[in-house]
Short mmCIF file of the C-alpha atoms (twelve columns), coordinates in Angstrom:
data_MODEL
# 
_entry.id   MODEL 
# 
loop_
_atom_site.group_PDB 
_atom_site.id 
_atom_site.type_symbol 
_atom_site.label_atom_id 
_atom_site.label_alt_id 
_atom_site.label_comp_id 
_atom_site.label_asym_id 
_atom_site.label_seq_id 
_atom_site.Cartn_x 
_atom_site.Cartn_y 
_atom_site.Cartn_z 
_atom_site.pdbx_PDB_model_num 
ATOM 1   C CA . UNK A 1   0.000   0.000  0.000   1 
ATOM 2   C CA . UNK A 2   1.163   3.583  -1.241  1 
ATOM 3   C CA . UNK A 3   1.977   6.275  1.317   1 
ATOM 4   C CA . UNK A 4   -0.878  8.298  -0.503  1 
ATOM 5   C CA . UNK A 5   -3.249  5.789  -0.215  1 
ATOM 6   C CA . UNK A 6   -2.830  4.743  3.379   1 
ATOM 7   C CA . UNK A 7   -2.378  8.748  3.974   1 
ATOM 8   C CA . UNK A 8   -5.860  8.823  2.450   1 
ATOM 9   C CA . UNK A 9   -7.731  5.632  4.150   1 
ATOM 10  C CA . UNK A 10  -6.915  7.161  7.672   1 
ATOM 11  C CA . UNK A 11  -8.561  10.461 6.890   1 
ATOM 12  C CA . UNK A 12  -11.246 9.407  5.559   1 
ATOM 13  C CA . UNK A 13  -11.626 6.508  8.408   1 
ATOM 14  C CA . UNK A 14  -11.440 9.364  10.723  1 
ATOM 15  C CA . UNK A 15  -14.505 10.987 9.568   1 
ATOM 16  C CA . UNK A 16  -16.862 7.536  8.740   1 
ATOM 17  C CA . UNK A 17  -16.262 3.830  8.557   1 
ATOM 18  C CA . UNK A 18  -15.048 3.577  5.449   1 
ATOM 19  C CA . UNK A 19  -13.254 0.218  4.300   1 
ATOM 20  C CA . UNK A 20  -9.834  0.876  2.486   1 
ATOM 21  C CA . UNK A 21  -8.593  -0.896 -0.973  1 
ATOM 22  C CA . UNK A 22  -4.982  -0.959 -1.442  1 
ATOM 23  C CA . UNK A 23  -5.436  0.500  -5.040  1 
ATOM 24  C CA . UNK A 24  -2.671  2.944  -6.178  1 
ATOM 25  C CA . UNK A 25  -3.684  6.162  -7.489  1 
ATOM 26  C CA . UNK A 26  -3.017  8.253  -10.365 1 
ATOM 27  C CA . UNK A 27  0.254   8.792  -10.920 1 
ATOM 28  C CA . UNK A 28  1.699   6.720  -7.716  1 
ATOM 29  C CA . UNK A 29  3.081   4.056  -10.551 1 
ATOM 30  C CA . UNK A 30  5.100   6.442  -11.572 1 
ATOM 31  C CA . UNK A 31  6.897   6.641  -8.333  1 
ATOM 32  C CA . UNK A 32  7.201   2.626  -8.343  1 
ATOM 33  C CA . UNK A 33  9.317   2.900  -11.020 1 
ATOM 34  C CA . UNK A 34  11.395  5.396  -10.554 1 
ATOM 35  C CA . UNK A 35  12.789  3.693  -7.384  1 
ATOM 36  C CA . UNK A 36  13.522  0.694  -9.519  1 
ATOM 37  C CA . UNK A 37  16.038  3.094  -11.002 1 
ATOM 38  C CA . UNK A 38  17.815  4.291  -7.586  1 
ATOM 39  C CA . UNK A 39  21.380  3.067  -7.543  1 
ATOM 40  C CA . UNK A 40  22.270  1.635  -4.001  1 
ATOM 41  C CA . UNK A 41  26.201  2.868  -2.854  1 
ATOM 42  C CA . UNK A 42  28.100  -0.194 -1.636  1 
ATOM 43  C CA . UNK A 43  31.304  -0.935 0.022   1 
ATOM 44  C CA . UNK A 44  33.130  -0.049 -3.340  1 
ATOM 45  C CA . UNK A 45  31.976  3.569  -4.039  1 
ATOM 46  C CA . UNK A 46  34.521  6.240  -4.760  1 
ATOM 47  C CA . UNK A 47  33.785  9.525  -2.715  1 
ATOM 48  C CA . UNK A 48  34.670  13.038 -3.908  1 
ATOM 49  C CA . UNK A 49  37.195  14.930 -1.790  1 
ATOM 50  C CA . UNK A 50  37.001  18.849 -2.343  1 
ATOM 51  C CA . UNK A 51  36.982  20.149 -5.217  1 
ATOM 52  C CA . UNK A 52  38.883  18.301 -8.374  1 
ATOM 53  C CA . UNK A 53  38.625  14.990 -6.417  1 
ATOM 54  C CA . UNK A 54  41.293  12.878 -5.073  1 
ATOM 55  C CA . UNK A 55  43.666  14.279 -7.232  1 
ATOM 56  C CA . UNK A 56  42.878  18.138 -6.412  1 
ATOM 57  C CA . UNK A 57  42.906  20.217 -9.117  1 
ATOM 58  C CA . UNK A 58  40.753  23.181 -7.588  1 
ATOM 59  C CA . UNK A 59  41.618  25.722 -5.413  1 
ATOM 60  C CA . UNK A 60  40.314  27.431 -2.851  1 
ATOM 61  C CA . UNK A 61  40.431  31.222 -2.311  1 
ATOM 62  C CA . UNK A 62  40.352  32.131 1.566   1 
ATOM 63  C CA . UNK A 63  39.205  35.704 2.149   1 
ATOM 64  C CA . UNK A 64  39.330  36.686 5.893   1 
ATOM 65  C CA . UNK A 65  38.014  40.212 7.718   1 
ATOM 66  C CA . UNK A 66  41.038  41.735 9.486   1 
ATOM 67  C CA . UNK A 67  39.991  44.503 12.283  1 
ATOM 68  C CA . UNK A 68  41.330  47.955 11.463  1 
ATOM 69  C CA . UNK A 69  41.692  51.247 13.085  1 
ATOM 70  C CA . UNK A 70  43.132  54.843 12.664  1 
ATOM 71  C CA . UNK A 71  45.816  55.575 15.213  1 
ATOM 72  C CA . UNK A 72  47.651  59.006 15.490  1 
ATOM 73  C CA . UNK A 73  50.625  58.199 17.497  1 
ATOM 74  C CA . UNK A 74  51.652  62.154 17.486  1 
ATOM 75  C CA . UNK A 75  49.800  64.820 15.892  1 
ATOM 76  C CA . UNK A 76  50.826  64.764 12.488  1 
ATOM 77  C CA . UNK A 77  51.954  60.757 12.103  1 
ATOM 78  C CA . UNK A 78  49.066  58.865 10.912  1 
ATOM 79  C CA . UNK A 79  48.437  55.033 10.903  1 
ATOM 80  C CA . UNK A 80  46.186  52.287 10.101  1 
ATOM 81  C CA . UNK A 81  46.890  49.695 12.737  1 
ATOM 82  C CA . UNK A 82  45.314  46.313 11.427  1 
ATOM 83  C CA . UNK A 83  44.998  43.309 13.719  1 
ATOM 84  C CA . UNK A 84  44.113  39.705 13.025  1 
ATOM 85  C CA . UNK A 85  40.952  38.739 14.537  1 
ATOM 86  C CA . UNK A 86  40.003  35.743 12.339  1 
ATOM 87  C CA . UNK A 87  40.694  32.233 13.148  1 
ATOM 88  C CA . UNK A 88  43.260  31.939 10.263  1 
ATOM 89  C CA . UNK A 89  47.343  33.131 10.577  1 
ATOM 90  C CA . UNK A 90  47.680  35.055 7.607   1 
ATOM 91  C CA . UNK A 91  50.612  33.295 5.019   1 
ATOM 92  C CA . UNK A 92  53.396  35.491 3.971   1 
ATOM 93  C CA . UNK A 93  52.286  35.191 0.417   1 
ATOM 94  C CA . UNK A 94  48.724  36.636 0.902   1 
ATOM 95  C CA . UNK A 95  47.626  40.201 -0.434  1 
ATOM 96  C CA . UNK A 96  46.564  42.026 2.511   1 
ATOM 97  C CA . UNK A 97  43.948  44.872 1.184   1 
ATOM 98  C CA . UNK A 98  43.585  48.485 3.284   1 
ATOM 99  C CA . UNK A 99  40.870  50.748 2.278   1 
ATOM 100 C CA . UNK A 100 40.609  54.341 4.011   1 
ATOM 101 C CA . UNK A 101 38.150  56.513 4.392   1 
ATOM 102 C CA . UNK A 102 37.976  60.323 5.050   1 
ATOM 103 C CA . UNK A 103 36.352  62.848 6.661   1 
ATOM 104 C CA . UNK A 104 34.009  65.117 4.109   1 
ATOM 105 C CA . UNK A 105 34.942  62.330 1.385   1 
ATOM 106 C CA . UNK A 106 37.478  64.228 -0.042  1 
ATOM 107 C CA . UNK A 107 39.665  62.396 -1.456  1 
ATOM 108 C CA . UNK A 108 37.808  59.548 -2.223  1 
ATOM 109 C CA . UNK A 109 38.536  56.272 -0.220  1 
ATOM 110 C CA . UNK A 110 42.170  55.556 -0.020  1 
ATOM 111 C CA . UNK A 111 42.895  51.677 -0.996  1 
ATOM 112 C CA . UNK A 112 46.323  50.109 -0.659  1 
ATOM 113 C CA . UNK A 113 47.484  46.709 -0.622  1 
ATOM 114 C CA . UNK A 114 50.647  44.898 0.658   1 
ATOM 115 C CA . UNK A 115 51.754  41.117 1.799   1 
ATOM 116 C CA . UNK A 116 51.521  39.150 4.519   1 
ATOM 117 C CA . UNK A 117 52.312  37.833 7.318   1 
ATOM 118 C CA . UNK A 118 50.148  38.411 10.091  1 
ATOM 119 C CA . UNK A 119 49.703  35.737 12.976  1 
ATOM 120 C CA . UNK A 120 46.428  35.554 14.854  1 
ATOM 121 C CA . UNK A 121 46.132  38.565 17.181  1 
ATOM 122 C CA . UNK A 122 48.817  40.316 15.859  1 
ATOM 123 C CA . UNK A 123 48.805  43.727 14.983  1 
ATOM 124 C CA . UNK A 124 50.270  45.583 12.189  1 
ATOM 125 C CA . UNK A 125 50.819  49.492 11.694  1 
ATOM 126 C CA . UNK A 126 51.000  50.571 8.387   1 
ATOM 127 C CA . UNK A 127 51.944  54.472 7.873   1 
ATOM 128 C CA . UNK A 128 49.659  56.636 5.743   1 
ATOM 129 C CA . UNK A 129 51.280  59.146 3.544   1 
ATOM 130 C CA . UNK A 130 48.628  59.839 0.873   1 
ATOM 131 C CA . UNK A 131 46.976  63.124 0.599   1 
ATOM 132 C CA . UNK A 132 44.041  63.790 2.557   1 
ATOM 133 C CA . UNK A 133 45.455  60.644 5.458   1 
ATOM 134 C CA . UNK A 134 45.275  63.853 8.515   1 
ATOM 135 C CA . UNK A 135 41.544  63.707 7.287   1 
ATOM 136 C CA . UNK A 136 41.351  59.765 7.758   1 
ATOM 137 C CA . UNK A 137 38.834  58.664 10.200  1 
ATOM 138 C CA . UNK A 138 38.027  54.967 9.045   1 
ATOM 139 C CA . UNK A 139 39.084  51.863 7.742   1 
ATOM 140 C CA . UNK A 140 38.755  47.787 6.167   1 
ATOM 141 C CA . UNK A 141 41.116  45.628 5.399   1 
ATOM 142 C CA . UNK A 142 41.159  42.019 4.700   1 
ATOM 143 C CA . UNK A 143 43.403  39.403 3.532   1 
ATOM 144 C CA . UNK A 144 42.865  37.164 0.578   1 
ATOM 145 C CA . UNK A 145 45.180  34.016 -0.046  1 
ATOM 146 C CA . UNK A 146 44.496  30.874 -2.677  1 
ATOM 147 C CA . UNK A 147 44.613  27.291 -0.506  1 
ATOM 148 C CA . UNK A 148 46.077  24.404 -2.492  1 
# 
């Protein structure tokens, strides 16, 4: 007996006596076949690790949210002092990506990139230069490295 049909026999039993016949409905043959067709996985089944398999071939690009902060260690001396808050130590080969922005937008946000390292609750302070930094009250960065 279907799943429909039993699904149907105790709803209507709930409301009369009503006898049920195991008769499939419209449609429920189709669903008889089609798990004729459903290949069981055994003992000898080859799983897929990542992606590219076994054999890799794909990579993975990690992008992680670094905390960042302006810091004016004397009056005119500007910095962006970026610390690792993620869960990830940042490789020496990643490309670690500052953006800065600036009071009355003017000039636009300041973006600047350099490379790693950076261990896990480290902090880095990176010296701003560019015209408009006295102005900068803001700032992202993040870190973006490719995982073999």
């Amino acid at each position: 007996m279907n799943m429909k049909n039993l699904l149907l026999c105790s709803l209507l039993s709930s409301f009369a006596l009503v006898g049920c016949i195991g008769e499939p409905l419209d449609g429920d043959l189709e669903g008889d076949d089609a798990t004729d067709t459903v290949e069981a996985v055994g003992e000898g089944a080859e799983a897929i690790i990542g992606p590219g398999g076994e054999e890799g071939g794909g990579t993975i690009t990690r992008n992680v949210n670094l905390s960042c902060s302006i810091t004016y260690p004397s009056i005119f001396n500007v910095h962006a002092e970026i610390k690792n808050t993620s869960v990830y130590a940042v490789p020496d080969y990643a490309k670690i990506t500052l953006t800065v922005t600036h009071y009355y937008g003017s000039p636009g946000p300041y973006t600047s990139s350099f490379n790693g390292p950076l261990a896990k609750g480290e902090k880095k302070l990176v010296p701003l230069s560019h015209p408009g930094a006295l102005d900068a009250y803001g700032c992202t960065a993040k870190a973006t490295w490719i995982v073999d």
